[in-house]
Amino acid sequence: MHNVMRIVAWGIVAFLYAQGLDVVLTLVHDAELNWIMTLTAIAGFNLLTAHLITKYDNTLAILSALIISCLGIIVFGVMIQPLFVGLPYWLWVFSIVSLLLFVWLMPWISAKVANSSANERSSS
């Protein structure tokens, strides 16, 4: 039963991931930003998403990130709703790979931030 609930949660988060990524891409398109800023915006969104994934699913975080990003982009963003049909494939790949990379790096990033804030408090 626990695995069924986890799969349902991954599906819901994948739908929300697709909707959030669509909002980010709409904002980037409306601001007429170049491709470097587009990649930066997607990376920032994926960093926040990776934080949430590792916060709530710490046992299978990389697998859940892969499932969430693939379901979100391919199933919800292309097959069910035509959100990402006009985007180049390399942008899809960048979104998936950057989410996986950030989920993999998130324990290290969290440790660095915690260390930095602890050092700040001790020096005050």
Tab-separated table of C-alpha atoms in Angstrom:
chain	number	residue	atom	x	y	z
A	1	MET	CA	0.000	0.000	0.000
A	2	HIS	CA	2.880	2.338	0.786
A	3	ASN	CA	4.371	1.842	-2.708
A	4	VAL	CA	1.015	2.580	-4.340
A	5	MET	CA	0.752	5.833	-2.403
A	6	ARG	CA	4.313	6.732	-3.428
A	7	ILE	CA	3.519	6.157	-7.111
A	8	VAL	CA	0.342	8.241	-6.844
A	9	ALA	CA	2.325	11.012	-5.147
A	10	TRP	CA	4.933	10.889	-7.931
A	11	GLY	CA	2.161	11.263	-10.502
A	12	ILE	CA	0.667	14.269	-8.731
A	13	VAL	CA	4.057	15.920	-8.304
A	14	ALA	CA	4.848	15.217	-11.983
A	15	PHE	CA	1.683	17.049	-13.014
A	16	LEU	CA	2.582	19.980	-10.752
A	17	TYR	CA	6.152	19.922	-12.107
A	18	ALA	CA	4.837	20.217	-15.669
A	19	GLN	CA	2.557	23.105	-14.710
A	20	GLY	CA	5.358	24.923	-12.872
A	21	LEU	CA	7.820	24.425	-15.713
A	22	ASP	CA	5.207	25.776	-18.115
A	23	VAL	CA	4.855	28.904	-15.965
A	24	VAL	CA	8.637	29.378	-15.917
A	25	LEU	CA	8.873	28.982	-19.693
A	26	THR	CA	5.941	31.366	-20.216
A	27	LEU	CA	7.630	33.995	-18.044
A	28	VAL	CA	10.914	33.525	-19.914
A	29	HIS	CA	9.133	33.810	-23.258
A	30	ASP	CA	7.208	36.930	-22.187
A	31	ALA	CA	10.406	38.579	-20.945
A	32	GLU	CA	12.114	37.716	-24.262
A	33	LEU	CA	15.210	36.396	-22.527
A	34	ASN	CA	18.088	34.718	-24.331
A	35	TRP	CA	18.819	31.003	-24.114
A	36	ILE	CA	21.339	31.390	-21.271
A	37	MET	CA	18.728	33.057	-19.077
A	38	THR	CA	16.213	30.391	-20.124
A	39	LEU	CA	18.573	27.667	-18.928
A	40	THR	CA	19.211	29.614	-15.723
A	41	ALA	CA	15.487	29.943	-15.034
A	42	ILE	CA	14.925	26.220	-15.634
A	43	ALA	CA	17.907	25.380	-13.409
A	44	GLY	CA	16.537	27.601	-10.636
A	45	PHE	CA	13.132	25.949	-10.862
A	46	ASN	CA	14.752	22.515	-10.815
A	47	LEU	CA	16.849	23.480	-7.794
A	48	LEU	CA	13.692	24.319	-5.858
A	49	THR	CA	12.013	21.139	-7.089
A	50	ALA	CA	15.049	19.073	-6.080
A	51	HIS	CA	14.886	20.584	-2.607
A	52	LEU	CA	11.259	19.488	-2.253
A	53	ILE	CA	11.964	16.008	-3.632
A	54	THR	CA	14.842	15.371	-1.235
A	55	LYS	CA	12.879	16.833	1.666
A	56	TYR	CA	9.898	14.502	1.264
A	57	ASP	CA	11.432	11.439	-0.412
A	58	ASN	CA	14.904	10.732	0.890
A	59	THR	CA	15.028	6.988	0.236
A	60	LEU	CA	14.444	6.949	-3.532
A	61	ALA	CA	15.118	10.588	-4.373
A	62	ILE	CA	16.967	10.077	-7.671
A	63	LEU	CA	14.451	7.539	-8.930
A	64	SER	CA	11.577	9.806	-7.968
A	65	ALA	CA	13.259	12.768	-9.716
A	66	LEU	CA	13.643	10.707	-12.881
A	67	ILE	CA	10.029	9.563	-12.780
A	68	ILE	CA	8.702	13.029	-11.915
A	69	SER	CA	10.657	14.790	-14.651
A	70	CYS	CA	9.934	12.212	-17.365
A	71	LEU	CA	6.252	11.927	-16.458
A	72	GLY	CA	5.950	15.680	-16.141
A	73	ILE	CA	7.622	16.570	-19.417
A	74	ILE	CA	6.725	13.669	-21.681
A	75	VAL	CA	3.358	12.465	-20.394
A	76	PHE	CA	1.756	15.605	-18.951
A	77	GLY	CA	3.642	18.166	-21.038
A	78	VAL	CA	3.456	16.506	-24.454
A	79	MET	CA	0.910	13.702	-24.557
A	80	ILE	CA	-1.905	14.987	-22.319
A	81	GLN	CA	-1.462	18.751	-22.658
A	82	PRO	CA	0.535	20.306	-25.510
A	83	LEU	CA	2.689	22.417	-23.171
A	84	PHE	CA	6.152	21.467	-24.417
A	85	VAL	CA	5.465	20.352	-27.984
A	86	GLY	CA	7.186	23.354	-29.580
A	87	LEU	CA	10.274	23.189	-27.390
A	88	PRO	CA	13.501	21.714	-28.715
A	89	TYR	CA	14.412	18.266	-27.413
A	90	TRP	CA	17.665	19.491	-25.866
A	91	LEU	CA	15.600	21.688	-23.530
A	92	TRP	CA	13.650	18.609	-22.407
A	93	VAL	CA	16.918	16.767	-21.799
A	94	PHE	CA	18.365	19.750	-19.923
A	95	SER	CA	15.309	19.858	-17.669
A	96	ILE	CA	15.508	16.161	-16.843
A	97	VAL	CA	19.287	16.029	-16.380
A	98	SER	CA	19.457	19.218	-14.305
A	99	LEU	CA	16.745	17.947	-11.957
A	100	LEU	CA	18.617	14.664	-11.519
A	101	LEU	CA	21.883	16.520	-10.935
A	102	PHE	CA	20.368	18.837	-8.338
A	103	VAL	CA	18.704	15.950	-6.491
A	104	TRP	CA	22.045	14.143	-6.428
A	105	LEU	CA	23.847	17.286	-5.181
A	106	MET	CA	21.167	18.403	-2.703
A	107	PRO	CA	22.624	16.642	0.402
A	108	TRP	CA	25.961	18.344	-0.262
A	109	ILE	CA	24.308	21.747	-0.873
A	110	SER	CA	22.216	21.408	2.298
A	111	ALA	CA	25.297	20.518	4.340
A	112	LYS	CA	27.189	23.537	2.995
A	113	VAL	CA	24.301	25.905	3.741
A	114	ALA	CA	23.872	24.488	7.246
A	115	ASN	CA	27.613	24.764	7.868
A	116	SER	CA	27.677	28.342	6.623
A	117	SER	CA	24.755	29.420	8.785
A	118	ALA	CA	26.251	27.669	11.833
A	119	ASN	CA	29.551	29.498	11.284
A	120	GLU	CA	27.650	32.775	10.926
A	121	ARG	CA	25.820	32.263	14.217
A	122	SER	CA	28.985	31.309	16.106
A	123	SER	CA	30.894	34.382	14.912
A	124	SER	CA	28.125	36.782	15.981
